[in-house]
Tab-separated table of C-alpha atoms in Angstrom:
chain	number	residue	atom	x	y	z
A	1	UNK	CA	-28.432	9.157	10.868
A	2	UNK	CA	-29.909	7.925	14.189
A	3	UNK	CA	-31.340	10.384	16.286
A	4	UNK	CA	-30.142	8.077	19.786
A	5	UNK	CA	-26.537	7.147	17.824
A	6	UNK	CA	-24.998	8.121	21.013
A	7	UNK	CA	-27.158	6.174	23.249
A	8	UNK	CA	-26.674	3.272	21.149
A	9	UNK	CA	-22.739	3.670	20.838
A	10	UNK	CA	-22.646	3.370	25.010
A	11	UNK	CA	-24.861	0.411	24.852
A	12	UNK	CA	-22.541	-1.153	22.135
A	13	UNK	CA	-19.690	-0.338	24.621
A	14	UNK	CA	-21.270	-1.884	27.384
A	15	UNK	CA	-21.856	-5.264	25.730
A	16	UNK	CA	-18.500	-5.078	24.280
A	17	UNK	CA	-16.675	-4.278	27.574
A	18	UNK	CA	-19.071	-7.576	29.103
A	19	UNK	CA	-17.715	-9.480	26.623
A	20	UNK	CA	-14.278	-8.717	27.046
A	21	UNK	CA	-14.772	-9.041	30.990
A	22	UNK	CA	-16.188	-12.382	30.152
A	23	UNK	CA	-18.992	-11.502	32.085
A	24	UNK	CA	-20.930	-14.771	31.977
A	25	UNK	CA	-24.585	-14.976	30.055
A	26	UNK	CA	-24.519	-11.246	29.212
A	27	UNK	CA	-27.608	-9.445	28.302
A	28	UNK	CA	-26.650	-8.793	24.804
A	29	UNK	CA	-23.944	-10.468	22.301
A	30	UNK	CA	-22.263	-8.303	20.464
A	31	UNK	CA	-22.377	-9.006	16.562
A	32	UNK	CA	-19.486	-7.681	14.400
A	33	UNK	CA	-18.743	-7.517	10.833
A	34	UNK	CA	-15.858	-9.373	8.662
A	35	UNK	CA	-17.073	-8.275	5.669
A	36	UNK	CA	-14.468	-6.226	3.038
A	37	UNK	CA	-15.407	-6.029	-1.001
A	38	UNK	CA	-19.100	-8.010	-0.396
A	39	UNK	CA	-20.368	-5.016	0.971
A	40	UNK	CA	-19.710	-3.132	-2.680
A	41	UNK	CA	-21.080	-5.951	-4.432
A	42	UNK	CA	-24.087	-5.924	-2.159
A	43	UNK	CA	-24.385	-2.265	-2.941
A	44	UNK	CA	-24.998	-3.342	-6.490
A	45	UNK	CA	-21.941	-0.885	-7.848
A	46	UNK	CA	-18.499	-2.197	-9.631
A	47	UNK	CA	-15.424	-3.172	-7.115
A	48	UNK	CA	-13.227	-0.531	-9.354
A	49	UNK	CA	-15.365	2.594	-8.298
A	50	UNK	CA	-16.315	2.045	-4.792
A	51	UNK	CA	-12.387	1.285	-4.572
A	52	UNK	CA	-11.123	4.388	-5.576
A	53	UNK	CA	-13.534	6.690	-4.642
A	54	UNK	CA	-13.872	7.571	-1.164
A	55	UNK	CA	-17.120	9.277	-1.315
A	56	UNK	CA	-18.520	6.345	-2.539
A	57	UNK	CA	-16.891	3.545	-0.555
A	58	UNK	CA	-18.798	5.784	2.069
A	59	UNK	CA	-22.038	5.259	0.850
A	60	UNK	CA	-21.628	1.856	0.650
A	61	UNK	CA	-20.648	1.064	4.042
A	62	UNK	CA	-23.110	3.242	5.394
A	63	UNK	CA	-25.704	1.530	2.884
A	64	UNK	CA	-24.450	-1.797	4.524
A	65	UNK	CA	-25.066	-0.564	8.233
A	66	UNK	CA	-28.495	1.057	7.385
A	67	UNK	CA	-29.458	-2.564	5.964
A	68	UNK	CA	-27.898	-4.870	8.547
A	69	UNK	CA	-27.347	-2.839	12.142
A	70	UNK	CA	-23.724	-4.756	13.423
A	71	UNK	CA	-22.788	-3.417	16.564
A	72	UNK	CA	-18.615	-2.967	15.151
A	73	UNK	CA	-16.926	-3.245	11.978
A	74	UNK	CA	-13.740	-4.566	11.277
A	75	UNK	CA	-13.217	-3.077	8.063
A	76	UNK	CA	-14.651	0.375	6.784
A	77	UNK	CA	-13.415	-0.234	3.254
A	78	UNK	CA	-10.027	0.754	3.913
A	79	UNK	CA	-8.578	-2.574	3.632
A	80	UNK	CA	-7.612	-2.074	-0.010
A	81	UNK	CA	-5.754	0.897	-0.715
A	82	UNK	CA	-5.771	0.767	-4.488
A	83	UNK	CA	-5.856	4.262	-5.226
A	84	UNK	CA	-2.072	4.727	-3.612
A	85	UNK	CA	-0.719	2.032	-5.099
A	86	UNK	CA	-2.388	2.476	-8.465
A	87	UNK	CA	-0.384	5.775	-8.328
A	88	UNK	CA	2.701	4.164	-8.188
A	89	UNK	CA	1.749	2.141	-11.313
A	90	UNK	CA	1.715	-1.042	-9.334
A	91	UNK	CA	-0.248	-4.209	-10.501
A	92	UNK	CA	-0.108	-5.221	-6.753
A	93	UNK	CA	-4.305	-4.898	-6.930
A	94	UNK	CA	-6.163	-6.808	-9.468
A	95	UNK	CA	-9.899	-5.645	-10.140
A	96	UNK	CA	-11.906	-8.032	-11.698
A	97	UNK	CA	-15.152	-6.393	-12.538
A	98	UNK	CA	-17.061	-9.380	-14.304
A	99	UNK	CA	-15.754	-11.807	-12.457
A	100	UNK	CA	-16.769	-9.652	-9.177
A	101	UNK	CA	-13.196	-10.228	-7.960
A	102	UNK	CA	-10.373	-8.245	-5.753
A	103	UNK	CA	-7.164	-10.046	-5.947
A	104	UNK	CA	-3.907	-8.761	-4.015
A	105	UNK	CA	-0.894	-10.120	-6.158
A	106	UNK	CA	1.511	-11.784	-3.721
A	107	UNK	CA	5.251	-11.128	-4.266
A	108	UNK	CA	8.573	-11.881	-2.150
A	109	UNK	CA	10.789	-9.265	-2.633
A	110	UNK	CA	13.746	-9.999	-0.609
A	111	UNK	CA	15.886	-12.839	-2.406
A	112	UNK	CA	17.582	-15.587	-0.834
A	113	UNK	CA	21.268	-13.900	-0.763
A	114	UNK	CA	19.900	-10.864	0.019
A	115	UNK	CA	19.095	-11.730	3.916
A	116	UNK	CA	21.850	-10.451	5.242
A	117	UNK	CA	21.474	-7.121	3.155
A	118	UNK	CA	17.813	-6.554	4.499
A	119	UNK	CA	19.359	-6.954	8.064
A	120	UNK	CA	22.324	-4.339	7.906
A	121	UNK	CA	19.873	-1.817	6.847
A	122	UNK	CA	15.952	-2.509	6.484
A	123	UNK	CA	15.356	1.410	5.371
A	124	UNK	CA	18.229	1.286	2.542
A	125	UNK	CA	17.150	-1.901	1.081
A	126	UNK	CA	13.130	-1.180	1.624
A	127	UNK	CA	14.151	2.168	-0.329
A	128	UNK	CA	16.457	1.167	-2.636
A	129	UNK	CA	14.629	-2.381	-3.273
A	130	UNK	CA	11.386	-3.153	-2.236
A	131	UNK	CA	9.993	-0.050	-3.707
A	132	UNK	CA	11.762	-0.529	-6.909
A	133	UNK	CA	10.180	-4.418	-7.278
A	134	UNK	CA	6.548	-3.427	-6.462
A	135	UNK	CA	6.378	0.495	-8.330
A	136	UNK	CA	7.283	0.635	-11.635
A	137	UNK	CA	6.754	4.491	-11.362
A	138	UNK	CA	9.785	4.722	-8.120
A	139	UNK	CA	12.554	5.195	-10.209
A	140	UNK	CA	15.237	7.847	-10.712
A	141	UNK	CA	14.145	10.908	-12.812
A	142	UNK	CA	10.622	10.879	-10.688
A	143	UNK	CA	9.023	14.338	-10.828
A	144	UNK	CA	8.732	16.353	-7.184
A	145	UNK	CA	5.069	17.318	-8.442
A	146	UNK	CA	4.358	12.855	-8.663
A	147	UNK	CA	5.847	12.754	-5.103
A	148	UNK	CA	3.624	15.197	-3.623
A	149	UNK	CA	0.853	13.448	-5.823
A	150	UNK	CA	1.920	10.338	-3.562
A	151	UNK	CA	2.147	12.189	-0.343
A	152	UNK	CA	-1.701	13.263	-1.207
A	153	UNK	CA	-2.877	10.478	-1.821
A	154	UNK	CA	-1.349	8.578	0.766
A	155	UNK	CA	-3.275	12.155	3.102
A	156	UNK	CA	-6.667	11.435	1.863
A	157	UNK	CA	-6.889	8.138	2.503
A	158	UNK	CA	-5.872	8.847	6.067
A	159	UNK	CA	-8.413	11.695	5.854
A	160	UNK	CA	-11.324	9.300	4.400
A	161	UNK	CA	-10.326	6.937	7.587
A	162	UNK	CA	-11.075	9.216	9.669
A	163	UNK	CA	-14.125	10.298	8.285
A	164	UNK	CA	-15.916	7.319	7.981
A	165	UNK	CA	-14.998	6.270	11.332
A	166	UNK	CA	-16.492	9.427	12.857
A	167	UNK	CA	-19.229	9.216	10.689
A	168	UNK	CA	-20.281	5.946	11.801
A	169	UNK	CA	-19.882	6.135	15.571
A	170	UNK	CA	-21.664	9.436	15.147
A	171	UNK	CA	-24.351	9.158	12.800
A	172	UNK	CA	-25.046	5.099	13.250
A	173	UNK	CA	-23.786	4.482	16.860
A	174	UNK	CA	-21.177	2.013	16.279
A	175	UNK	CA	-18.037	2.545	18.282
A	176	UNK	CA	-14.547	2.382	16.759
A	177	UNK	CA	-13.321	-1.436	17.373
A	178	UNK	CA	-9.702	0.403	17.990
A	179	UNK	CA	-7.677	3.052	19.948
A	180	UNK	CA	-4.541	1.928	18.763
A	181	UNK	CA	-1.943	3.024	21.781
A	182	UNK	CA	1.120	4.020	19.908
A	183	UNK	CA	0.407	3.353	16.594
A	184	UNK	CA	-0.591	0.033	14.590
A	185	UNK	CA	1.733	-2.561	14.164
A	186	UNK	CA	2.794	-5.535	12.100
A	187	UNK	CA	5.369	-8.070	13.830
A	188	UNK	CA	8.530	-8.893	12.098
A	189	UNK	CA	7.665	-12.448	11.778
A	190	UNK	CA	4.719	-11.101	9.542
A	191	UNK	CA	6.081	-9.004	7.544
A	192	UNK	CA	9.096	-11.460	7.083
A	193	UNK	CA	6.970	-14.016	5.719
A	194	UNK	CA	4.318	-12.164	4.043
A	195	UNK	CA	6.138	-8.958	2.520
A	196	UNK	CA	9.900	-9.842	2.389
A	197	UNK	CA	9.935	-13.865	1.567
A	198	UNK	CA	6.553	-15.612	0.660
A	199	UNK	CA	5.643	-18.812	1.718
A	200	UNK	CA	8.223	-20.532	-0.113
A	201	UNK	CA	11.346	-19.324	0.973
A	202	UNK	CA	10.024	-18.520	4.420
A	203	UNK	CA	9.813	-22.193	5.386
A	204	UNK	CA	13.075	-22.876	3.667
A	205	UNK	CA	15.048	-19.973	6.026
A	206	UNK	CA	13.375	-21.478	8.929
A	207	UNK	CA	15.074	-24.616	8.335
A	208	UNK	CA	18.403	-23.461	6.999
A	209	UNK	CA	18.935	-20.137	7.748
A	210	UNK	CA	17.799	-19.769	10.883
A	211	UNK	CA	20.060	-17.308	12.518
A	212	UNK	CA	19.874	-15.091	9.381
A	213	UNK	CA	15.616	-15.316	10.299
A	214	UNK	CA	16.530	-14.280	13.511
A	215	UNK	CA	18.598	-11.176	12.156
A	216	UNK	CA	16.557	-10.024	9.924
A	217	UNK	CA	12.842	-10.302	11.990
A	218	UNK	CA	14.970	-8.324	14.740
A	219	UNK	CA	15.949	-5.947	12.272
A	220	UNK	CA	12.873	-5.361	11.162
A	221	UNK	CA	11.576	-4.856	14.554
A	222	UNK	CA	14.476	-2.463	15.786
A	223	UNK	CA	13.656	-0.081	12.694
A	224	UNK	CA	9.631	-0.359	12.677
A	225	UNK	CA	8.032	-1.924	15.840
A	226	UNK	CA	10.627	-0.802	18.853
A	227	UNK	CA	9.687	2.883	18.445
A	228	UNK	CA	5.710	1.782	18.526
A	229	UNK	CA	6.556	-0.064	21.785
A	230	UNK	CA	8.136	2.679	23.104
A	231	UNK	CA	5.281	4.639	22.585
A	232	UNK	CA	2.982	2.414	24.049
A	233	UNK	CA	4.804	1.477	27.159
A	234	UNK	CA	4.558	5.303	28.068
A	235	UNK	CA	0.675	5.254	26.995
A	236	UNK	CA	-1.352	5.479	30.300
A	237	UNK	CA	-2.570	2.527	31.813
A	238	UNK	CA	-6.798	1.331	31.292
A	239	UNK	CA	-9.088	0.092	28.708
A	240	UNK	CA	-9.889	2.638	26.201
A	241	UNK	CA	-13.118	4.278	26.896
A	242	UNK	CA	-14.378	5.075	23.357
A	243	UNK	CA	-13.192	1.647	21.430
A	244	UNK	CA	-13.794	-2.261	21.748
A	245	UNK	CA	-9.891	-2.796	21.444
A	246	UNK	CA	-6.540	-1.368	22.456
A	247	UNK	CA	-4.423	-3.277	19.826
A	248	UNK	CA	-4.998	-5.410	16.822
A	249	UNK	CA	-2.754	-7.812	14.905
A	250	UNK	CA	-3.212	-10.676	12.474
A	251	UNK	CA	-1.540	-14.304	12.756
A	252	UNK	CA	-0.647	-16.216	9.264
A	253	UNK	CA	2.907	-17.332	9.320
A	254	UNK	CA	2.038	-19.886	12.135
A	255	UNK	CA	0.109	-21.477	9.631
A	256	UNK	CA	3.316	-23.154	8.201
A	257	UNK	CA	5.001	-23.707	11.562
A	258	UNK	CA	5.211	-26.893	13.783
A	259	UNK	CA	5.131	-26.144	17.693
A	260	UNK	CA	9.224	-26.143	17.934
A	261	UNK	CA	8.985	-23.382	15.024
A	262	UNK	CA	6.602	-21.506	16.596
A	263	UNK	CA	8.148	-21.854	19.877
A	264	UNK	CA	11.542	-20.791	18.462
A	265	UNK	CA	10.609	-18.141	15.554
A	266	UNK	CA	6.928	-16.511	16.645
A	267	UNK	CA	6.243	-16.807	20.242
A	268	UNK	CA	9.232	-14.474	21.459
A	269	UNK	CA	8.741	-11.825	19.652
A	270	UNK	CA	4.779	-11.312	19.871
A	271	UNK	CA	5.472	-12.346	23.571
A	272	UNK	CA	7.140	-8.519	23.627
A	273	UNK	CA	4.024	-7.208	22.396
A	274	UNK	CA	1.511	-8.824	24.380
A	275	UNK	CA	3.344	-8.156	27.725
A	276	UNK	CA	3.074	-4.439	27.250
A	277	UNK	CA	-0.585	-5.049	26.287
A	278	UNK	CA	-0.908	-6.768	29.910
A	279	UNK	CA	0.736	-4.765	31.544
A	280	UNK	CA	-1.336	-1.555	30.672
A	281	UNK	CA	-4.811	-3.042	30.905
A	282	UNK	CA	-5.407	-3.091	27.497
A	283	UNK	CA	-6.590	-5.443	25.475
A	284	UNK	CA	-5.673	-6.967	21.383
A	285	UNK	CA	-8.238	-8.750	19.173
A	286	UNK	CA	-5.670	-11.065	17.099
A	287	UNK	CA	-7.154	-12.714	13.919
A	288	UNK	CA	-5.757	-16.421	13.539
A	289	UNK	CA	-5.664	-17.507	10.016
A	290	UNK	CA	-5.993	-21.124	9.350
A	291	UNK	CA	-5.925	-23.332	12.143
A	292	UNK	CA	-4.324	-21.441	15.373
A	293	UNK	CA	-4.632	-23.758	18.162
A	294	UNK	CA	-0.556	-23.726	17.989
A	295	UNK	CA	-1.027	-20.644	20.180
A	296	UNK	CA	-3.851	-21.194	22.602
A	297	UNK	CA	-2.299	-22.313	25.596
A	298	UNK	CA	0.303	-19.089	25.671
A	299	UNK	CA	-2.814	-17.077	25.236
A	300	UNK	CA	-4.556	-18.284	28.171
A	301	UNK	CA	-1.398	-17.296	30.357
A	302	UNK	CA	-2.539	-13.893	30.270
A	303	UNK	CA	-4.651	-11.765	32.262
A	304	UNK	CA	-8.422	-12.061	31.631
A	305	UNK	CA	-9.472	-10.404	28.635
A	306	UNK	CA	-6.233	-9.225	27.811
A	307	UNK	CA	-6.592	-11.500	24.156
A	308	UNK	CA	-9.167	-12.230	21.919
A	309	UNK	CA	-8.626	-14.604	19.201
A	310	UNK	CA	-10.870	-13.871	16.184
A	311	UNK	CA	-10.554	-17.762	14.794
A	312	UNK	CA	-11.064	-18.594	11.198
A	313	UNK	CA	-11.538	-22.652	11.188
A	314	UNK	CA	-10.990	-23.261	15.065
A	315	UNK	CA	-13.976	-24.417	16.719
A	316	UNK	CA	-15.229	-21.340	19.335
A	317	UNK	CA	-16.683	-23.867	21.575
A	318	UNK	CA	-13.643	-25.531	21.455
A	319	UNK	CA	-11.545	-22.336	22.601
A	320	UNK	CA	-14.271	-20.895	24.924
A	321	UNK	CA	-13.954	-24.442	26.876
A	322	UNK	CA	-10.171	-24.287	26.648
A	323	UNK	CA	-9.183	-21.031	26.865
A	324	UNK	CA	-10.899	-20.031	30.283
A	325	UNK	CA	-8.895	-16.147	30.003
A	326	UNK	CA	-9.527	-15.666	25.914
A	327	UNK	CA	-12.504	-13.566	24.857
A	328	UNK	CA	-13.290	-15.374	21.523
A	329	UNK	CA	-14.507	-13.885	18.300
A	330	UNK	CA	-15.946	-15.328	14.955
A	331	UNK	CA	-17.864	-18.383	14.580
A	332	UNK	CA	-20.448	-18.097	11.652
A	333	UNK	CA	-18.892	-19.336	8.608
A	334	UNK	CA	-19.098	-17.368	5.597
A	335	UNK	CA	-19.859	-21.008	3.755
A	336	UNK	CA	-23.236	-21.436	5.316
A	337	UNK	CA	-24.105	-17.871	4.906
A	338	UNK	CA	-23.017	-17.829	1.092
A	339	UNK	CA	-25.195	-21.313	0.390
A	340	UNK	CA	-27.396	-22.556	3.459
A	341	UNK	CA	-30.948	-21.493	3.750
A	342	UNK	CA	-32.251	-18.484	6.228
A	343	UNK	CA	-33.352	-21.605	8.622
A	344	UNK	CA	-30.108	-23.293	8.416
A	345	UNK	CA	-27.849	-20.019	9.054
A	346	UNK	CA	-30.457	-18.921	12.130
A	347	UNK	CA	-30.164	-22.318	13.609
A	348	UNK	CA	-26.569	-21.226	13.871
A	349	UNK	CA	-26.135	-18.131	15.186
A	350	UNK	CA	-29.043	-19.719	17.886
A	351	UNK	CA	-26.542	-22.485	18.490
A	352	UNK	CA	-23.675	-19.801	18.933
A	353	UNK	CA	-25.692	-17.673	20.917
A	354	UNK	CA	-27.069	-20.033	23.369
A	355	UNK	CA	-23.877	-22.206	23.542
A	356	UNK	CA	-21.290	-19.705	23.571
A	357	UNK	CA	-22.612	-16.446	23.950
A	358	UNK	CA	-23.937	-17.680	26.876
A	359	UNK	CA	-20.878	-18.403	28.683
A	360	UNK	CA	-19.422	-15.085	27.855
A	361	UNK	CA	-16.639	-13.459	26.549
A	362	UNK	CA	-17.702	-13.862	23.200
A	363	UNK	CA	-18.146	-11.437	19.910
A	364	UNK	CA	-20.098	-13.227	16.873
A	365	UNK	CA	-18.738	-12.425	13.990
A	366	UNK	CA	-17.704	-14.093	10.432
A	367	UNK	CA	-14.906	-16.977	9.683
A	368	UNK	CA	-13.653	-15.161	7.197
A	369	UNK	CA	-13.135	-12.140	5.256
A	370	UNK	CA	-16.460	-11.651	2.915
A	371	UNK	CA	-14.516	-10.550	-0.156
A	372	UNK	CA	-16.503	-12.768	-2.855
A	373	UNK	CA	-20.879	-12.574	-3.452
A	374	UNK	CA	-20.696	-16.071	-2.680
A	375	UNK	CA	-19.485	-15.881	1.153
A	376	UNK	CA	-22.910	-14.314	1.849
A	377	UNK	CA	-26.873	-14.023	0.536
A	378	UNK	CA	-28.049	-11.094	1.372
A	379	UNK	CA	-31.260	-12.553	2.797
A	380	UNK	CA	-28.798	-14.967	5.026
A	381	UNK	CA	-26.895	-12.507	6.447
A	382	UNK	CA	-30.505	-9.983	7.176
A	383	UNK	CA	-32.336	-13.347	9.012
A	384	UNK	CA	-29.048	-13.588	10.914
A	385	UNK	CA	-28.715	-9.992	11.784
A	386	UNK	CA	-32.393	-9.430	12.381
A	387	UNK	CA	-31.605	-12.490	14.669
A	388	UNK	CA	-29.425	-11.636	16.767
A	389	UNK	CA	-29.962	-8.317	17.061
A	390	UNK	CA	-33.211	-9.771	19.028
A	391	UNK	CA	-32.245	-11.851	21.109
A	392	UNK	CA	-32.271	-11.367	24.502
A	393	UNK	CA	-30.860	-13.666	27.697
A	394	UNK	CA	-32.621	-13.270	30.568
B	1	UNK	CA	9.193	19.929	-14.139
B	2	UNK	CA	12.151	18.904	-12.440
B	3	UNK	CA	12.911	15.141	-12.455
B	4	UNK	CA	15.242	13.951	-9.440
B	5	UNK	CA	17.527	10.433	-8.290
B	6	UNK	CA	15.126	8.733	-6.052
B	7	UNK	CA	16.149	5.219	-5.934
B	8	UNK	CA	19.702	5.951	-4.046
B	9	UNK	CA	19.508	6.011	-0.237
B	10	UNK	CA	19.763	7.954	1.734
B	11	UNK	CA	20.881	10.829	-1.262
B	12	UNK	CA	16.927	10.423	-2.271
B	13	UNK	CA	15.501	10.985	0.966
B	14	UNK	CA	17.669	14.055	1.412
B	15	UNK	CA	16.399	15.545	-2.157
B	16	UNK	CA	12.974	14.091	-1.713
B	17	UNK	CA	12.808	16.174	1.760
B	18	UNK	CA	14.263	19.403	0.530
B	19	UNK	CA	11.863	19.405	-2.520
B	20	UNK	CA	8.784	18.150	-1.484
B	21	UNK	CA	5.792	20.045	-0.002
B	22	UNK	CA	5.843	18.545	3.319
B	23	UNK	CA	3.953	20.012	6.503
B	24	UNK	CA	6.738	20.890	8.262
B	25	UNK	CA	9.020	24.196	7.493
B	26	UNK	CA	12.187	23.880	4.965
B	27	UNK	CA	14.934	23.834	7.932
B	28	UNK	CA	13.324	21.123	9.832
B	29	UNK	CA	15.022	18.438	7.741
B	30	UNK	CA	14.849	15.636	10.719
B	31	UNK	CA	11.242	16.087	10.976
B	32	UNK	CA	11.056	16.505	7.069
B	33	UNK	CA	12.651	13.233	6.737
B	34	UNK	CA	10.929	11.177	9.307
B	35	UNK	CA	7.850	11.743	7.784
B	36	UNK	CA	9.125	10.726	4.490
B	37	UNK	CA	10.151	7.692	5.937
B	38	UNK	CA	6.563	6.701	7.250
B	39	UNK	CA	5.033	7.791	4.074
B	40	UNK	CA	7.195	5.327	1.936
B	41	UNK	CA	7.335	3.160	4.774
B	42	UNK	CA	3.281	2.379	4.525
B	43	UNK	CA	3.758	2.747	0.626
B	44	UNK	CA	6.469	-0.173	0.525
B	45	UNK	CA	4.130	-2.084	3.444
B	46	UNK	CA	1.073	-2.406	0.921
């Protein structure tokens, strides 16, 4: 616990709210963290008990703050939420404790005839189907005391959420990287192509079914994303005051989508979402996965600051030089941290710093996800942190 | 314990509602329900 946590917390505001003002050659960069599982394996204790137990998946992101000092976090070690669906006797989760390894079992569960189903009713088929293919233990003859079990479970990890994030803007000064205004949110398009159909039969609907696409994204937004939208349109207006972000979301399915496609099946609908985000003064950090250039330009027609793409292989110079209106986020790759030297990986965040960081509007943080020991060396990631967290523009 | 249908819907929601220890009181069914639908909402979601 820091004795000045909440002086530090305003001055991690301030150089968060420069960067998204893209206030140009800020006093300080802000420096954020990507990292999920590697922080447990840095801790030095198994993936399986940091993962289901919350006291200790506390411990070991405070551990991880104590040792490096980021300014935001984008995960707390709630990404994986094994313990609920481990209740529900799901395999969705795959622990690998030798081989130091989280995997998240993919799985389409909406079938090609069953399109049109999914849009009559998303609730009757999400109930009657989707929970039936990914729980063995949701079936008929269920006891009331293993649904309340659930509803527990599914309480305290809302209640360790909560905790750690209060813990850590109180106790370590680093503010919350979200207010979420209305509630969080997953587009249709998303969940479409990473819940219902997979990669596979996603790109086939988008080439033969594409009405039926249509139907069933809207569907899915009429039933789970409208009332969030309401919600937020009647949100007041202005940049939250305690968090780096009003909004977050996370791009993949453009990843298999030409420009037409992603004129046609994604632009519309996140369109929605991003005008309300305008409109309010608020603003969205959206991870691209893969290459996202596909979406640049519509970015840029917002409002100053209103976006900031988090890119994963995108050049940020690249975007910072193209994207005038985008605050840009990422830009050390978890490669060079996981097998360059201390030189080589301080030579980059210099290079970011002074190149980037300089023009403004931009958060440093990681490519990618650190989920593996090898997307970071400890003593990589320290040089870089100790790095940046002293250097100053004057 | 009891056991109860589940998988139909809505028939389980109504049961599910009724029986569970929710925090809302037992003639509140809409609010009962909607919350039931946003707990297996995020369960389905993961």
């Amino acid at each position: 616990m820091l004795e000045n946590a909440d002086e530090l917390r305003a001055k991690r505001l301030k150089a968060f709210n420069d960067a998204i003002s893209l206030k140009e050659n800020p006093g300080k960069t802000p420096h954020v963290s990507f990292f999920v599982t590697w922080k447990i394996l840095d801790y030095g204790c198994k993936l399986s008990e940091a993962l289901m137990d919350y006291e200790l998946m506390k411990k070991v992101v405070k551990t991880f703050q104590e040792k490096y000092n980021f300014d935001g976090f984008v995960e707390y070690g709630n990404r994986n939420q094994c313990r609920v669906s481990e209740h529900m006797g799901s395999s969705l989760y795959k622990v690998d404790d030798e081989k130091e390894a989280l995997n998240y079992i993919d799985m389409a569960v909406c079938n090609d005839d069953e399109l049109a189903e999914y849009a009559k009713d998303p609730m009757k088929f999400t109930w009657e189907k989707i929970m039936t293919r990914k729980y063995p233990y949701w079936k008929d003859g269920v006891s009331v005391d293993f649904m309340n079990r659930l509803n527990r479970e599914v309480l305290d990890f809302g209640k360790f959420n909560g905790e750690i994030m209060g813990d850590m803007a109180k106790d370590y000064g680093v503010p919350n990287l979200w207010e979420f205004r209305g509630g969080m949110t997953t587009l249709g398009i998303e969940y479409v192509f990473q819940t219902l159909r997979g990669i596979k039969g996603f790109s086939i609907d988008m080439r033969r079914n594409k009405q039926l696409l249509h139907d069933v994204i809207q569907a899915y937004e009429e039933c789970n994303l409208y009332p969030i939208h309401e919600q937020m349109k009647a949100a007041p207006a202005g940049h939250s005051k305690t968090a780096v972000f009003d909004g977050d979301l996370t791009m993949l399915a453009h990843t298999v989508m030409n420009a037409k496609q992603f004129d046609e099946f994604y632009w519309p609908y996140l369109k929605k979402q991003l005008d309300i985000i305008e409109s309010h003064d608020w603003t969205i950090r959206i991870f691209t996965e893969g290459f996202g250039e596909i979406c640049w330009d519509h970015m840029n027609e917002y409002k100053p600051g209103t976006v900031c793409l988090h890119v994963e292989h995108d050049d940020v110079l690249d975007l910072r030089k193209k994207c005038s209106g985008v605050v840009v986020m990422g830009g050390m790759p978890n490669q060079l941290l996981g097998t360059g030297t201390k030189e080589e990986c301080i030579a980059k965040a210099k290079y970011l710093l002074d190149e980037v960081g300089s023009r403004g509007g931009f958060l440093l943080s990681q490519n990618m996800l650190g989920s593996y020991r090898n997307d970071a060396k400890a003593e990589n990631l320290k040089a870089v942190c100790d790095y940046v967290n002293a250097y100053e523009r004057v | 314990m009891e056991k109860i249908k589940v998988c139909d819907y809505p028939e389980g929601l109504h049961i599910l509602a009724k029986e569970m220890d929710l925090p809302f009181p037992a003639d509140d069914v809409k609010d009962r329900e909607n919350y039931l639908l946003g707990i297996i909402g995020f369960v389905a979601g993961l």
